[in-house]
Coordinates of C-alpha atoms in Angstrom, one line a residue:
Chain F
X1 CA -22.9 -8.3 -31.3
X2 CA -19.8 -8.6 -29.1
X3 CA -16.5 -7.4 -30.4
X4 CA -15.2 -11.0 -30.4
X5 CA -18.2 -12.2 -32.5
X6 CA -17.6 -9.4 -35.0
X7 CA -14.0 -10.3 -35.4
X8 CA -14.8 -14.0 -35.9
X9 CA -17.3 -13.1 -38.6
X10 CA -14.9 -10.8 -40.4
X11 CA -12.3 -13.7 -40.3
X12 CA -14.9 -16.1 -41.7
X13 CA -13.9 -18.6 -39.0
X14 CA -10.4 -18.9 -40.4
X15 CA -7.1 -18.6 -38.5
X16 CA -5.0 -15.5 -37.9
X17 CA -1.3 -15.8 -38.8
X18 CA 1.4 -14.4 -36.5
X19 CA 4.9 -13.8 -37.7
X20 CA 7.3 -13.6 -34.7
X21 CA 6.4 -15.2 -31.4
X22 CA 8.0 -12.9 -28.8
X23 CA 6.3 -10.5 -26.4
X24 CA 3.9 -9.0 -28.9
X25 CA 3.3 -12.0 -31.1
X26 CA 2.9 -14.4 -28.2
X27 CA 0.5 -12.0 -26.4
X28 CA -1.6 -11.7 -29.5
X29 CA -1.7 -15.5 -29.8
X30 CA -2.8 -16.0 -26.2
X31 CA -5.6 -13.4 -26.5
X32 CA -6.9 -14.5 -29.9
X33 CA -7.0 -18.2 -28.9
X34 CA -9.0 -17.1 -25.8
X35 CA -11.5 -15.4 -28.1
X36 CA -11.9 -18.6 -30.1
X37 CA -9.7 -17.6 -33.0
X38 CA -7.2 -20.2 -34.3
X39 CA -3.6 -18.9 -34.4
X40 CA -0.9 -20.0 -36.8
X41 CA 2.6 -18.9 -36.0
X42 CA 5.6 -18.6 -38.4
X43 CA 8.8 -18.7 -36.3
X44 CA 12.4 -18.3 -37.3
X45 CA 13.8 -21.2 -35.2
X46 CA 12.3 -24.7 -34.7
X47 CA 12.8 -24.4 -30.9
X48 CA 10.7 -21.2 -30.8
X49 CA 7.9 -22.9 -32.8
X50 CA 8.0 -25.9 -30.4
X51 CA 8.0 -23.7 -27.3
X52 CA 5.1 -21.5 -28.6
X53 CA 3.0 -24.7 -29.1
X54 CA 3.9 -25.9 -25.7
X55 CA 3.0 -22.6 -24.1
X56 CA -0.3 -22.5 -25.9
X57 CA 0.5 -19.3 -27.8
X58 CA -0.5 -20.8 -31.1
X59 CA -2.5 -23.8 -32.5
X60 CA 0.0 -24.5 -35.2
X61 CA 3.6 -23.3 -35.5
X62 CA 6.3 -23.8 -38.1
X63 CA 9.5 -22.4 -39.5
X64 CA 7.9 -22.7 -43.0
X65 CA 5.6 -19.9 -44.3
X66 CA 3.1 -22.6 -45.5
X67 CA 1.6 -22.4 -42.0
X68 CA 0.1 -19.1 -43.0
X69 CA -1.6 -20.2 -46.2
X70 CA -5.2 -20.2 -44.9
X71 CA -4.9 -17.0 -42.9
X72 CA -7.0 -14.0 -44.1
X73 CA -5.1 -11.8 -41.7
X74 CA -1.4 -12.0 -40.9
X75 CA 0.2 -9.9 -38.1
X76 CA 3.9 -9.0 -38.3
X77 CA 5.2 -9.0 -34.7
X78 CA 8.8 -8.6 -35.7
X79 CA 11.7 -6.4 -34.5
X80 CA 11.5 -2.9 -36.1
X81 CA 14.6 -3.5 -38.3
X82 CA 13.0 -6.5 -39.9
X83 CA 10.0 -4.4 -40.8
X84 CA 11.9 -1.4 -42.1
X85 CA 14.3 -3.7 -44.2
X86 CA 12.1 -6.7 -44.8
X87 CA 13.8 -9.8 -46.1
X88 CA 12.8 -11.3 -49.5
X89 CA 12.0 -14.5 -47.5
X90 CA 9.5 -12.6 -45.4
X91 CA 7.9 -10.8 -48.4
X92 CA 7.6 -14.0 -50.4
X93 CA 6.3 -16.0 -47.5
X94 CA 3.2 -13.9 -46.8
X95 CA 0.1 -15.2 -48.5
X96 CA -0.7 -12.6 -51.3
X97 CA -4.4 -12.5 -50.6
X98 CA -4.1 -11.8 -46.8
X99 CA -4.5 -8.5 -45.1
X100 CA -1.1 -7.9 -43.5
X101 CA -0.7 -5.7 -40.4
X102 CA 2.6 -4.8 -38.7
X103 CA 2.9 -4.1 -35.0
X104 CA 6.0 -1.8 -35.1
X105 CA 6.5 1.2 -32.9
X106 CA 7.5 3.6 -35.7
X107 CA 5.1 3.9 -38.7
X108 CA 6.5 6.1 -41.5
X109 CA 9.5 4.0 -42.4
X110 CA 7.5 0.8 -42.1
X111 CA 4.9 2.2 -44.5
X112 CA 7.6 3.2 -46.9
X113 CA 9.1 -0.3 -46.7
X114 CA 5.9 -2.4 -46.9
X115 CA 3.0 -0.5 -48.3
X116 CA 3.9 -0.8 -52.0
X117 CA 5.2 -4.4 -51.6
X118 CA 2.1 -5.9 -50.1
X119 CA -1.3 -6.0 -51.8
X120 CA -3.3 -5.3 -48.6
X121 CA -1.5 -3.6 -45.7
X122 CA -2.6 -1.6 -42.6
X123 CA 0.1 -0.1 -40.3
X124 CA -0.6 -0.6 -36.6
X125 CA 1.1 0.2 -33.3
X126 CA -0.2 -1.5 -30.2
X127 CA 1.3 0.6 -27.4
X128 CA 1.8 -2.1 -24.9
X129 CA 4.7 -3.9 -23.5
X130 CA 6.7 -5.3 -20.6
X131 CA 10.5 -5.5 -20.0
X132 CA 10.5 -9.1 -21.2
X133 CA 11.3 -10.4 -24.7
X134 CA 11.3 -13.8 -26.5
X135 CA 9.0 -16.7 -26.6
X136 CA 8.5 -16.8 -22.8
X137 CA 7.4 -13.1 -22.7
X138 CA 3.9 -13.3 -24.1
X139 CA 1.1 -12.7 -21.6
X140 CA -2.7 -12.6 -21.7
X141 CA -4.5 -9.2 -21.7
X142 CA -1.4 -7.2 -22.7
X143 CA -3.4 -4.9 -25.0
X144 CA -6.5 -4.3 -22.9
X145 CA -7.0 -0.6 -22.1
X146 CA -3.9 0.4 -24.1
X147 CA -3.8 2.4 -27.3
X148 CA -4.1 0.5 -30.6
X149 CA -3.0 3.0 -33.1
X150 CA -3.8 2.6 -36.8
X151 CA -2.0 5.0 -39.2
X152 CA -3.9 4.6 -42.5
X153 CA -2.6 6.4 -45.6
X154 CA -5.9 6.6 -47.4
X155 CA -5.0 3.8 -49.9
X156 CA -6.5 1.0 -47.7
X157 CA -9.7 -0.8 -48.5
X158 CA -12.3 0.3 -46.0
X159 CA -13.1 -3.4 -45.2
X160 CA -9.4 -3.9 -44.3
X161 CA -9.4 -0.9 -42.0
X162 CA -12.6 -2.3 -40.4
X163 CA -10.9 -5.6 -39.7
X164 CA -7.9 -3.9 -38.3
X165 CA -10.2 -1.9 -35.9
X166 CA -12.2 -5.0 -35.1
X167 CA -9.0 -6.8 -34.0
X168 CA -8.1 -4.0 -31.6
X169 CA -11.6 -3.8 -30.2
X170 CA -11.7 -7.6 -29.7
X171 CA -8.5 -7.3 -27.7
X172 CA -10.2 -4.6 -25.6
X173 CA -7.6 -2.0 -26.7
X174 CA -8.4 1.7 -27.2
X175 CA -8.5 2.1 -31.0
X176 CA -7.1 5.4 -32.3
X177 CA -6.3 6.6 -35.8
X178 CA -3.8 9.3 -37.0
X179 CA -1.4 9.9 -39.8
X180 CA 2.0 8.1 -39.6
X181 CA 4.1 11.3 -39.3
X182 CA 2.0 12.6 -36.4
X183 CA 2.3 9.2 -34.7
X184 CA 6.1 9.1 -35.1
X185 CA 6.5 12.7 -33.7
X186 CA 4.2 11.9 -30.7
X187 CA 6.0 8.6 -29.8
X188 CA 9.4 10.4 -30.2
X189 CA 8.2 12.9 -27.6
X190 CA 6.8 10.5 -25.0
X191 CA 8.9 7.4 -25.6
X192 CA 11.9 7.4 -27.9
X193 CA 13.5 10.8 -26.9
X194 CA 12.9 10.2 -23.2
X195 CA 15.1 7.1 -23.4
X196 CA 18.0 9.4 -24.3
X197 CA 17.1 12.0 -21.6
X198 CA 17.0 9.2 -19.0
X199 CA 20.2 7.5 -20.2
X200 CA 22.1 10.8 -20.1
X201 CA 21.2 11.0 -16.4
X202 CA 22.8 7.7 -15.7
X203 CA 25.9 8.7 -17.8
X204 CA 26.2 12.0 -15.9
X205 CA 25.9 10.4 -12.4
X206 CA 28.4 7.7 -13.4
X207 CA 31.0 10.1 -14.8
X208 CA 30.8 12.5 -11.9
X209 CA 33.6 12.8 -9.3
X210 CA 31.0 12.2 -6.5
X211 CA 29.6 9.1 -8.3
X212 CA 30.3 6.6 -5.4
X213 CA 28.5 8.8 -2.9
X214 CA 25.7 9.4 -5.4
X215 CA 25.2 5.7 -5.7
X216 CA 25.0 5.3 -2.0
X217 CA 22.4 8.1 -1.7
X218 CA 20.2 7.5 -4.8
X219 CA 16.6 6.7 -4.0
X220 CA 13.3 5.8 -5.7
X221 CA 13.2 9.2 -7.5
X222 CA 16.4 8.5 -9.3
X223 CA 15.4 4.9 -10.0
X224 CA 12.1 6.0 -11.6
X225 CA 13.7 8.7 -13.7
X226 CA 16.4 6.3 -15.1
X227 CA 14.2 3.3 -15.6
X228 CA 13.8 3.7 -19.4
X229 CA 17.3 4.9 -19.9
X230 CA 18.6 1.7 -18.3
X231 CA 16.5 -0.4 -20.6
X232 CA 17.4 -2.6 -23.6
X233 CA 20.2 -0.8 -25.5
X234 CA 19.4 -2.5 -28.9
X235 CA 15.8 -1.4 -28.6
X236 CA 16.7 2.2 -27.7
X237 CA 19.1 2.4 -30.6
X238 CA 16.6 0.8 -33.0
X239 CA 13.9 3.4 -32.0
X240 CA 16.3 6.3 -32.5
X241 CA 17.5 4.9 -35.9
X242 CA 14.0 4.3 -37.2
X243 CA 12.5 7.5 -35.8
X244 CA 15.6 9.6 -36.3
X245 CA 13.9 12.8 -37.5
X246 CA 11.2 12.7 -34.8
X247 CA 13.8 12.0 -32.1
X248 CA 16.2 14.8 -33.2
X249 CA 13.3 17.3 -33.4
X250 CA 12.0 16.3 -29.9
X251 CA 15.5 16.3 -28.5
X252 CA 16.3 19.8 -29.8
X253 CA 13.0 21.1 -28.3
X254 CA 14.0 19.4 -25.1
X255 CA 17.4 20.9 -25.0
X256 CA 15.8 24.4 -25.4
X257 CA 13.5 23.7 -22.5
X258 CA 16.3 22.5 -20.3
X259 CA 18.5 25.5 -21.2
X260 CA 15.6 27.8 -20.1
X261 CA 15.5 26.0 -16.8
X262 CA 19.3 26.3 -16.4
X263 CA 19.1 30.1 -17.1
X264 CA 16.4 30.5 -14.5
X265 CA 18.7 28.9 -11.9
X266 CA 21.9 30.7 -13.0
X267 CA 20.1 34.1 -13.0
X268 CA 18.5 33.3 -9.5
X269 CA 15.1 33.7 -11.0
X270 CA 13.3 31.6 -8.4
X271 CA 9.9 32.9 -9.1
X272 CA 10.4 32.0 -12.8
X273 CA 11.6 28.5 -11.8
X274 CA 8.7 27.9 -9.5
X275 CA 6.3 29.0 -12.3
X276 CA 8.0 26.6 -14.7
X277 CA 7.8 23.7 -12.2
X278 CA 4.2 24.6 -11.5
X279 CA 3.3 24.3 -15.2
X280 CA 5.1 21.0 -15.4
X281 CA 3.2 19.7 -12.3
X282 CA -0.1 20.9 -13.9
X283 CA 0.7 19.3 -17.2
X284 CA 1.5 15.8 -15.9
X285 CA -2.0 14.4 -15.2
X286 CA -2.8 14.9 -18.9
X287 CA -0.2 12.3 -19.8
X288 CA -1.2 9.7 -17.2
Chain T
X1 CA 23.5 -3.4 24.1
X2 CA 20.7 -2.6 21.5
X3 CA 20.8 0.6 19.5
X4 CA 17.7 1.8 21.4
X5 CA 19.3 1.2 24.8
X6 CA 22.4 3.0 23.7
X7 CA 20.4 6.0 22.6
X8 CA 18.4 6.0 25.8
X9 CA 21.6 6.0 27.8
X10 CA 23.1 8.8 25.8
X11 CA 20.0 10.9 26.4
X12 CA 20.1 10.1 30.1
X13 CA 16.4 9.3 30.0
X14 CA 15.5 12.8 29.0
X15 CA 13.2 13.8 26.1
X16 CA 14.2 14.7 22.5
X17 CA 12.9 18.0 21.2
X18 CA 11.5 18.2 17.6
X19 CA 11.0 21.5 15.9
X20 CA 8.5 21.2 13.0
X21 CA 6.0 18.4 13.0
X22 CA 5.5 17.7 9.3
X23 CA 6.6 14.5 7.4
X24 CA 10.1 14.3 8.9
X25 CA 9.4 15.7 12.4
X26 CA 6.2 13.6 12.8
X27 CA 8.0 10.5 11.6
X28 CA 10.9 11.1 14.0
X29 CA 8.4 11.5 16.8
X30 CA 6.5 8.3 16.1
X31 CA 9.7 6.2 15.9
X32 CA 11.3 7.8 19.0
X33 CA 8.2 7.2 21.1
X34 CA 8.1 3.6 19.9
X35 CA 11.7 3.3 21.2
X36 CA 10.7 4.6 24.6
X37 CA 12.1 8.1 24.2
X38 CA 9.8 11.0 25.2
X39 CA 9.3 13.6 22.5
X40 CA 8.6 17.3 23.0
X41 CA 7.4 19.2 19.9
X42 CA 7.7 22.9 19.2
X43 CA 5.1 23.9 16.5
X44 CA 4.4 27.1 14.8
X45 CA 0.6 26.9 15.0
X46 CA -1.6 25.8 18.0
X47 CA -3.7 23.5 15.7
X48 CA -0.5 21.7 14.6
X49 CA 0.5 21.2 18.3
X50 CA -3.0 19.8 19.1
X51 CA -3.1 17.5 16.1
X52 CA 0.4 16.2 16.8
X53 CA -0.6 15.3 20.3
X54 CA -3.8 13.7 19.0
X55 CA -1.9 11.6 16.5
X56 CA 0.6 10.5 19.1
X57 CA 3.6 12.1 17.3
X58 CA 4.7 13.7 20.6
X59 CA 4.3 13.5 24.3
X60 CA 4.1 17.2 24.7
X61 CA 3.6 19.9 22.1
X62 CA 3.5 23.7 22.3
X63 CA 3.9 26.9 20.3
X64 CA 6.2 28.1 23.1
X65 CA 9.9 27.1 23.0
X66 CA 9.8 26.4 26.8
X67 CA 8.6 22.9 25.8
X68 CA 12.2 22.1 24.7
X69 CA 13.9 23.2 27.9
X70 CA 14.7 19.8 29.3
X71 CA 15.8 18.3 26.0
X72 CA 19.5 17.4 25.6
X73 CA 18.9 16.9 21.9
X74 CA 16.8 19.0 19.6
X75 CA 16.0 18.1 16.0
X76 CA 15.2 20.8 13.4
X77 CA 12.7 19.3 11.0
X78 CA 11.9 22.5 9.2
X79 CA 11.7 23.5 5.6
X80 CA 15.1 24.3 4.1
X81 CA 14.6 28.0 3.8
X82 CA 14.0 28.3 7.6
X83 CA 17.3 26.5 8.2
X84 CA 19.2 28.5 5.7
X85 CA 17.8 31.8 7.0
X86 CA 16.9 31.0 10.6
X87 CA 14.6 33.4 12.4
X88 CA 15.8 35.1 15.6
X89 CA 12.8 33.5 17.3
X90 CA 14.1 30.0 16.3
X91 CA 17.7 30.7 17.4
X92 CA 16.6 32.2 20.8
X93 CA 14.1 29.4 21.4
X94 CA 16.7 26.6 21.3
X95 CA 18.0 25.5 24.7
X96 CA 21.7 26.7 24.7
X97 CA 23.0 23.5 26.3
X98 CA 21.3 21.1 23.9
X99 CA 22.9 19.4 20.9
X100 CA 21.0 20.7 17.8
X101 CA 20.8 18.7 14.6
X102 CA 19.1 19.8 11.4
X103 CA 17.3 17.4 9.0
X104 CA 17.7 19.5 5.8
X105 CA 18.5 18.1 2.4
X106 CA 21.3 20.5 1.6
X107 CA 24.2 20.8 4.0
X108 CA 26.7 23.5 3.1
X109 CA 24.3 26.5 3.4
X110 CA 22.7 25.1 6.6
X111 CA 26.2 24.7 8.2
X112 CA 27.1 28.3 7.1
X113 CA 23.8 29.6 8.7
X114 CA 23.8 27.6 11.9
X115 CA 27.2 26.3 12.9
X116 CA 28.6 29.5 14.4
X117 CA 25.3 30.5 16.0
X118 CA 24.7 27.3 18.0
X119 CA 27.1 26.0 20.7
X120 CA 26.6 22.4 19.7
X121 CA 25.5 21.5 16.2
X122 CA 25.6 18.4 13.9
X123 CA 24.3 18.6 10.3
X124 CA 22.3 15.6 9.2
X125 CA 20.3 14.6 6.1
X126 CA 18.0 11.6 6.5
X127 CA 17.3 10.6 2.9
X128 CA 13.8 9.5 3.3
X129 CA 10.4 10.8 2.3
X130 CA 7.0 10.4 0.8
X131 CA 4.9 12.7 -1.4
X132 CA 3.0 13.9 1.7
X133 CA 3.6 17.0 3.9
X134 CA 2.1 18.5 7.0
X135 CA 1.1 17.2 10.4
X136 CA -0.8 14.2 8.9
X137 CA 2.2 13.1 6.9
X138 CA 4.4 11.5 9.6
X139 CA 4.7 7.7 9.4
X140 CA 6.4 5.0 11.5
X141 CA 9.6 3.4 10.1
X142 CA 10.3 6.1 7.5
X143 CA 14.1 6.1 8.1
X144 CA 14.7 2.3 8.4
X145 CA 17.1 1.1 5.7
X146 CA 17.5 4.7 4.3
X147 CA 20.8 6.7 4.4
X148 CA 21.2 8.9 7.5
X149 CA 24.0 11.2 6.3
X150 CA 26.1 13.2 8.8
X151 CA 28.3 15.9 7.4
X152 CA 30.7 16.8 10.3
X153 CA 33.1 19.8 9.9
X154 CA 35.6 18.6 12.4
X155 CA 34.6 21.2 15.0
X156 CA 32.0 18.9 16.7
X157 CA 32.5 17.3 20.1
X158 CA 33.1 13.5 19.5
X159 CA 30.3 12.8 22.0
X160 CA 27.9 14.9 20.0
X161 CA 28.8 13.0 16.8
X162 CA 28.3 9.7 18.7
X163 CA 24.8 10.8 19.8
X164 CA 23.9 11.8 16.2
X165 CA 25.1 8.4 15.0
X166 CA 23.3 6.6 17.8
X167 CA 20.0 8.3 16.8
X168 CA 20.4 7.1 13.2
X169 CA 21.2 3.6 14.3
X170 CA 18.3 3.4 16.7
X171 CA 16.0 4.5 13.8
X172 CA 17.5 1.6 11.8
X173 CA 18.9 3.9 9.2
X174 CA 22.2 3.4 7.3
X175 CA 24.5 5.9 8.9
X176 CA 27.0 7.6 6.5
X177 CA 29.5 10.4 7.0
X178 CA 30.9 12.7 4.4
X179 CA 31.9 16.4 4.0
X180 CA 29.0 18.8 3.3
X181 CA 30.3 19.9 -0.2
X182 CA 30.5 16.2 -1.4
X183 CA 27.0 15.6 0.0
X184 CA 25.6 18.6 -1.8
X185 CA 27.2 17.7 -5.1
X186 CA 26.0 14.1 -4.8
X187 CA 22.4 15.0 -4.0
X188 CA 22.4 17.6 -6.8
X189 CA 23.3 14.7 -9.2
X190 CA 20.8 12.1 -8.0
X191 CA 18.0 14.3 -6.7
X192 CA 17.9 18.1 -7.3
X193 CA 19.2 18.3 -10.9
X194 CA 17.0 15.3 -12.1
X195 CA 13.9 17.3 -11.0
X196 CA 14.8 19.8 -13.7
X197 CA 15.6 17.1 -16.3
X198 CA 12.2 15.5 -15.6
X199 CA 10.3 18.8 -15.6
X200 CA 11.8 19.8 -18.9
X201 CA 10.4 16.6 -20.4
X202 CA 6.9 17.6 -19.4
X203 CA 7.4 21.2 -20.7
X204 CA 8.6 19.8 -24.1
X205 CA 5.8 17.3 -24.5
X206 CA 3.2 20.0 -23.5
X207 CA 4.6 22.7 -25.8
X208 CA 4.8 20.3 -28.9
X209 CA 2.5 20.5 -31.8
X210 CA 1.6 16.8 -31.3
X211 CA 0.9 17.3 -27.6
X212 CA -2.7 16.1 -27.7
X213 CA -1.7 12.8 -29.4
X214 CA 1.3 12.5 -27.1
X215 CA -1.0 12.7 -24.1
X216 CA -3.2 9.9 -25.6
X217 CA -0.2 7.7 -26.2
X218 CA 1.9 8.3 -23.1
X219 CA 2.5 5.1 -21.1
X220 CA 4.1 4.0 -17.8
X221 CA 7.6 4.9 -19.1
X222 CA 6.7 8.5 -19.5
X223 CA 4.9 8.5 -16.2
X224 CA 8.0 7.2 -14.4
X225 CA 10.4 9.6 -16.1
X226 CA 8.3 12.6 -15.3
X227 CA 7.3 11.7 -11.7
X228 CA 9.8 13.9 -9.9
X229 CA 9.5 16.7 -12.5
X230 CA 5.7 16.9 -11.7
X231 CA 6.3 17.1 -7.9
X232 CA 6.0 19.9 -5.5
X233 CA 7.2 23.1 -7.3
X234 CA 8.1 25.0 -4.1
X235 CA 10.2 22.1 -3.0
X236 CA 12.0 21.8 -6.4
X237 CA 12.7 25.5 -6.4
X238 CA 14.0 25.5 -2.8
X239 CA 16.4 22.6 -3.6
X240 CA 17.7 24.5 -6.6
X241 CA 18.0 27.7 -4.7
X242 CA 19.8 26.2 -1.7
X243 CA 22.0 23.9 -3.8
X244 CA 22.5 26.3 -6.7
X245 CA 26.2 25.6 -7.3
X246 CA 25.8 21.8 -7.2
X247 CA 22.7 21.9 -9.4
X248 CA 24.3 24.1 -12.0
X249 CA 27.4 22.0 -12.1
X250 CA 25.4 18.8 -12.4
X251 CA 23.1 20.3 -15.1
X252 CA 26.0 21.5 -17.2
X253 CA 27.6 18.0 -17.0
X254 CA 24.2 16.6 -18.0
X255 CA 23.8 18.9 -20.9
X256 CA 27.1 17.8 -22.3
X257 CA 26.1 14.1 -22.0
X258 CA 22.8 14.8 -23.7
X259 CA 24.5 16.7 -26.5
X260 CA 26.9 13.7 -27.0
X261 CA 23.8 11.5 -27.4
X262 CA 22.3 14.0 -29.9
X263 CA 25.5 14.0 -32.0
X264 CA 25.5 10.2 -32.1
X265 CA 21.9 10.2 -33.5
X266 CA 22.5 13.1 -35.9
X267 CA 25.7 11.5 -37.3
X268 CA 23.9 8.1 -37.6
X269 CA 26.5 6.6 -35.3
X270 CA 24.3 3.7 -34.2
X271 CA 27.1 1.6 -32.8
X272 CA 28.2 4.5 -30.7
X273 CA 24.6 5.1 -29.5
X274 CA 24.2 1.4 -28.6
X275 CA 27.5 1.5 -26.7
X276 CA 26.4 4.6 -24.7
X277 CA 23.0 3.0 -23.9
X278 CA 24.8 -0.2 -22.9
X279 CA 27.0 1.7 -20.4
X280 CA 23.9 3.4 -19.0
X281 CA 22.2 0.0 -18.6
X282 CA 25.2 -1.4 -16.9
X283 CA 25.5 1.6 -14.5
X284 CA 21.9 1.7 -13.3
X285 CA 22.0 -1.3 -10.8
X286 CA 24.8 0.6 -8.8
X287 CA 22.2 3.3 -8.1
X288 CA 19.4 1.0 -7.0

């Protein structure tokens, strides 16, 4: 049985609901429709619903939650703040018998906000993205080969977890499971804290006396190192806010490592510095 | 008059000497020969000289400095430590009547080491490179569109400076001039210090409890931010050693910026954080 067939069977031939039709929601819609699953989208604005239909992201779209009523599975592809502080309108609009999954990039606060308010809930983080946002951003194949992280609490029905896995597999993602706290610490390390590390580099180079010359001389190395620090400010802030503990812990660890490097330079310990850089070089392939 | 014609005239039709036939020396050889300038290479090892000839990097190559004797211009494309602590063999092998230019990435220590020991010297930093090294690394067109930084001290003969500029222009580089101290501070900011910032990110993610999960979840953002930190450890150390003051100053400025960001997070100042990230985002295009 293919992964698509298994998903279709688990859905009983019924549509999947998607709330939010931006990069993640739109990409989910495109891939699911390609697999033969009908997609019903609940959008905030009429123009988004219209455009999602025109782009073929969904089979049906509406600003009214009734569009979700036949869906056995509803995916919340909303900005993190709307997951962490869900509106009453959102909570009341979700069909009570459906399995609800969120697609947020921080898991503990989302579980705290949603787990007890929804009868059936599985927390999920598809680690995929592009720099785009909005109803034009969705692309086919966004999740293929990328981690699809489920963070079950142990309270889920095994059939619900199986459906959540089945969805990731049908999208050709790499399905992983871990607890929410470990997930949040790990993404703080490799995603949320590095945004601050990278942004501080831009602030330093901008504030420096030799900034004009630095701008003329900067090359691809500086461009790469500052890419994530020069990204969407709202998104970076939202990550830090929703993963505050993980970010602070990772940042303090980072500051210690950097201070060690500074001490190696200031004490002219060139062998020690080369050894540290050698370890960093050796570690990097593990993260690629 | 084309830039190539001007260079040929300034050279009086005589060959250019290149000392060191790695990435920079080999690339200089390829471009100069393409312009119709003969290139004579002085290599450390016979195998390098042979291979440089076979690859067409040079017209003549030898392990003996006599190969440079007819050259009115000699380019030192050597590792930084050999420029900062030049061997007697190097100093005695250079033809005393030639203009000598170095291609090192730090300028103050090179000037201190070479300016008073060579009758005619111009310090130069072509800001171009690839991840490759050695006699196989040289490529055509490496310098085109990239900064070609001259750091004159005021003691140079104007004709020598004009030849140094003419060379950069013939290679289609962007010729810039500044003082050596400003150059070294600027490259510390955008190149040498960021290596440490990037390496510390790898050390932090490797040392963390959640490192295995972080490795599984790391994506292109982490890959970009750690690219230069995972580069050649000898090179990173050499930069920090030869530009110690600039690197320490840039690193301390950086640590202050990062601590400001940490304080914004730990005091839940989300407006302040978003404002900081917005400034970083606005600053980045200036460095691209």
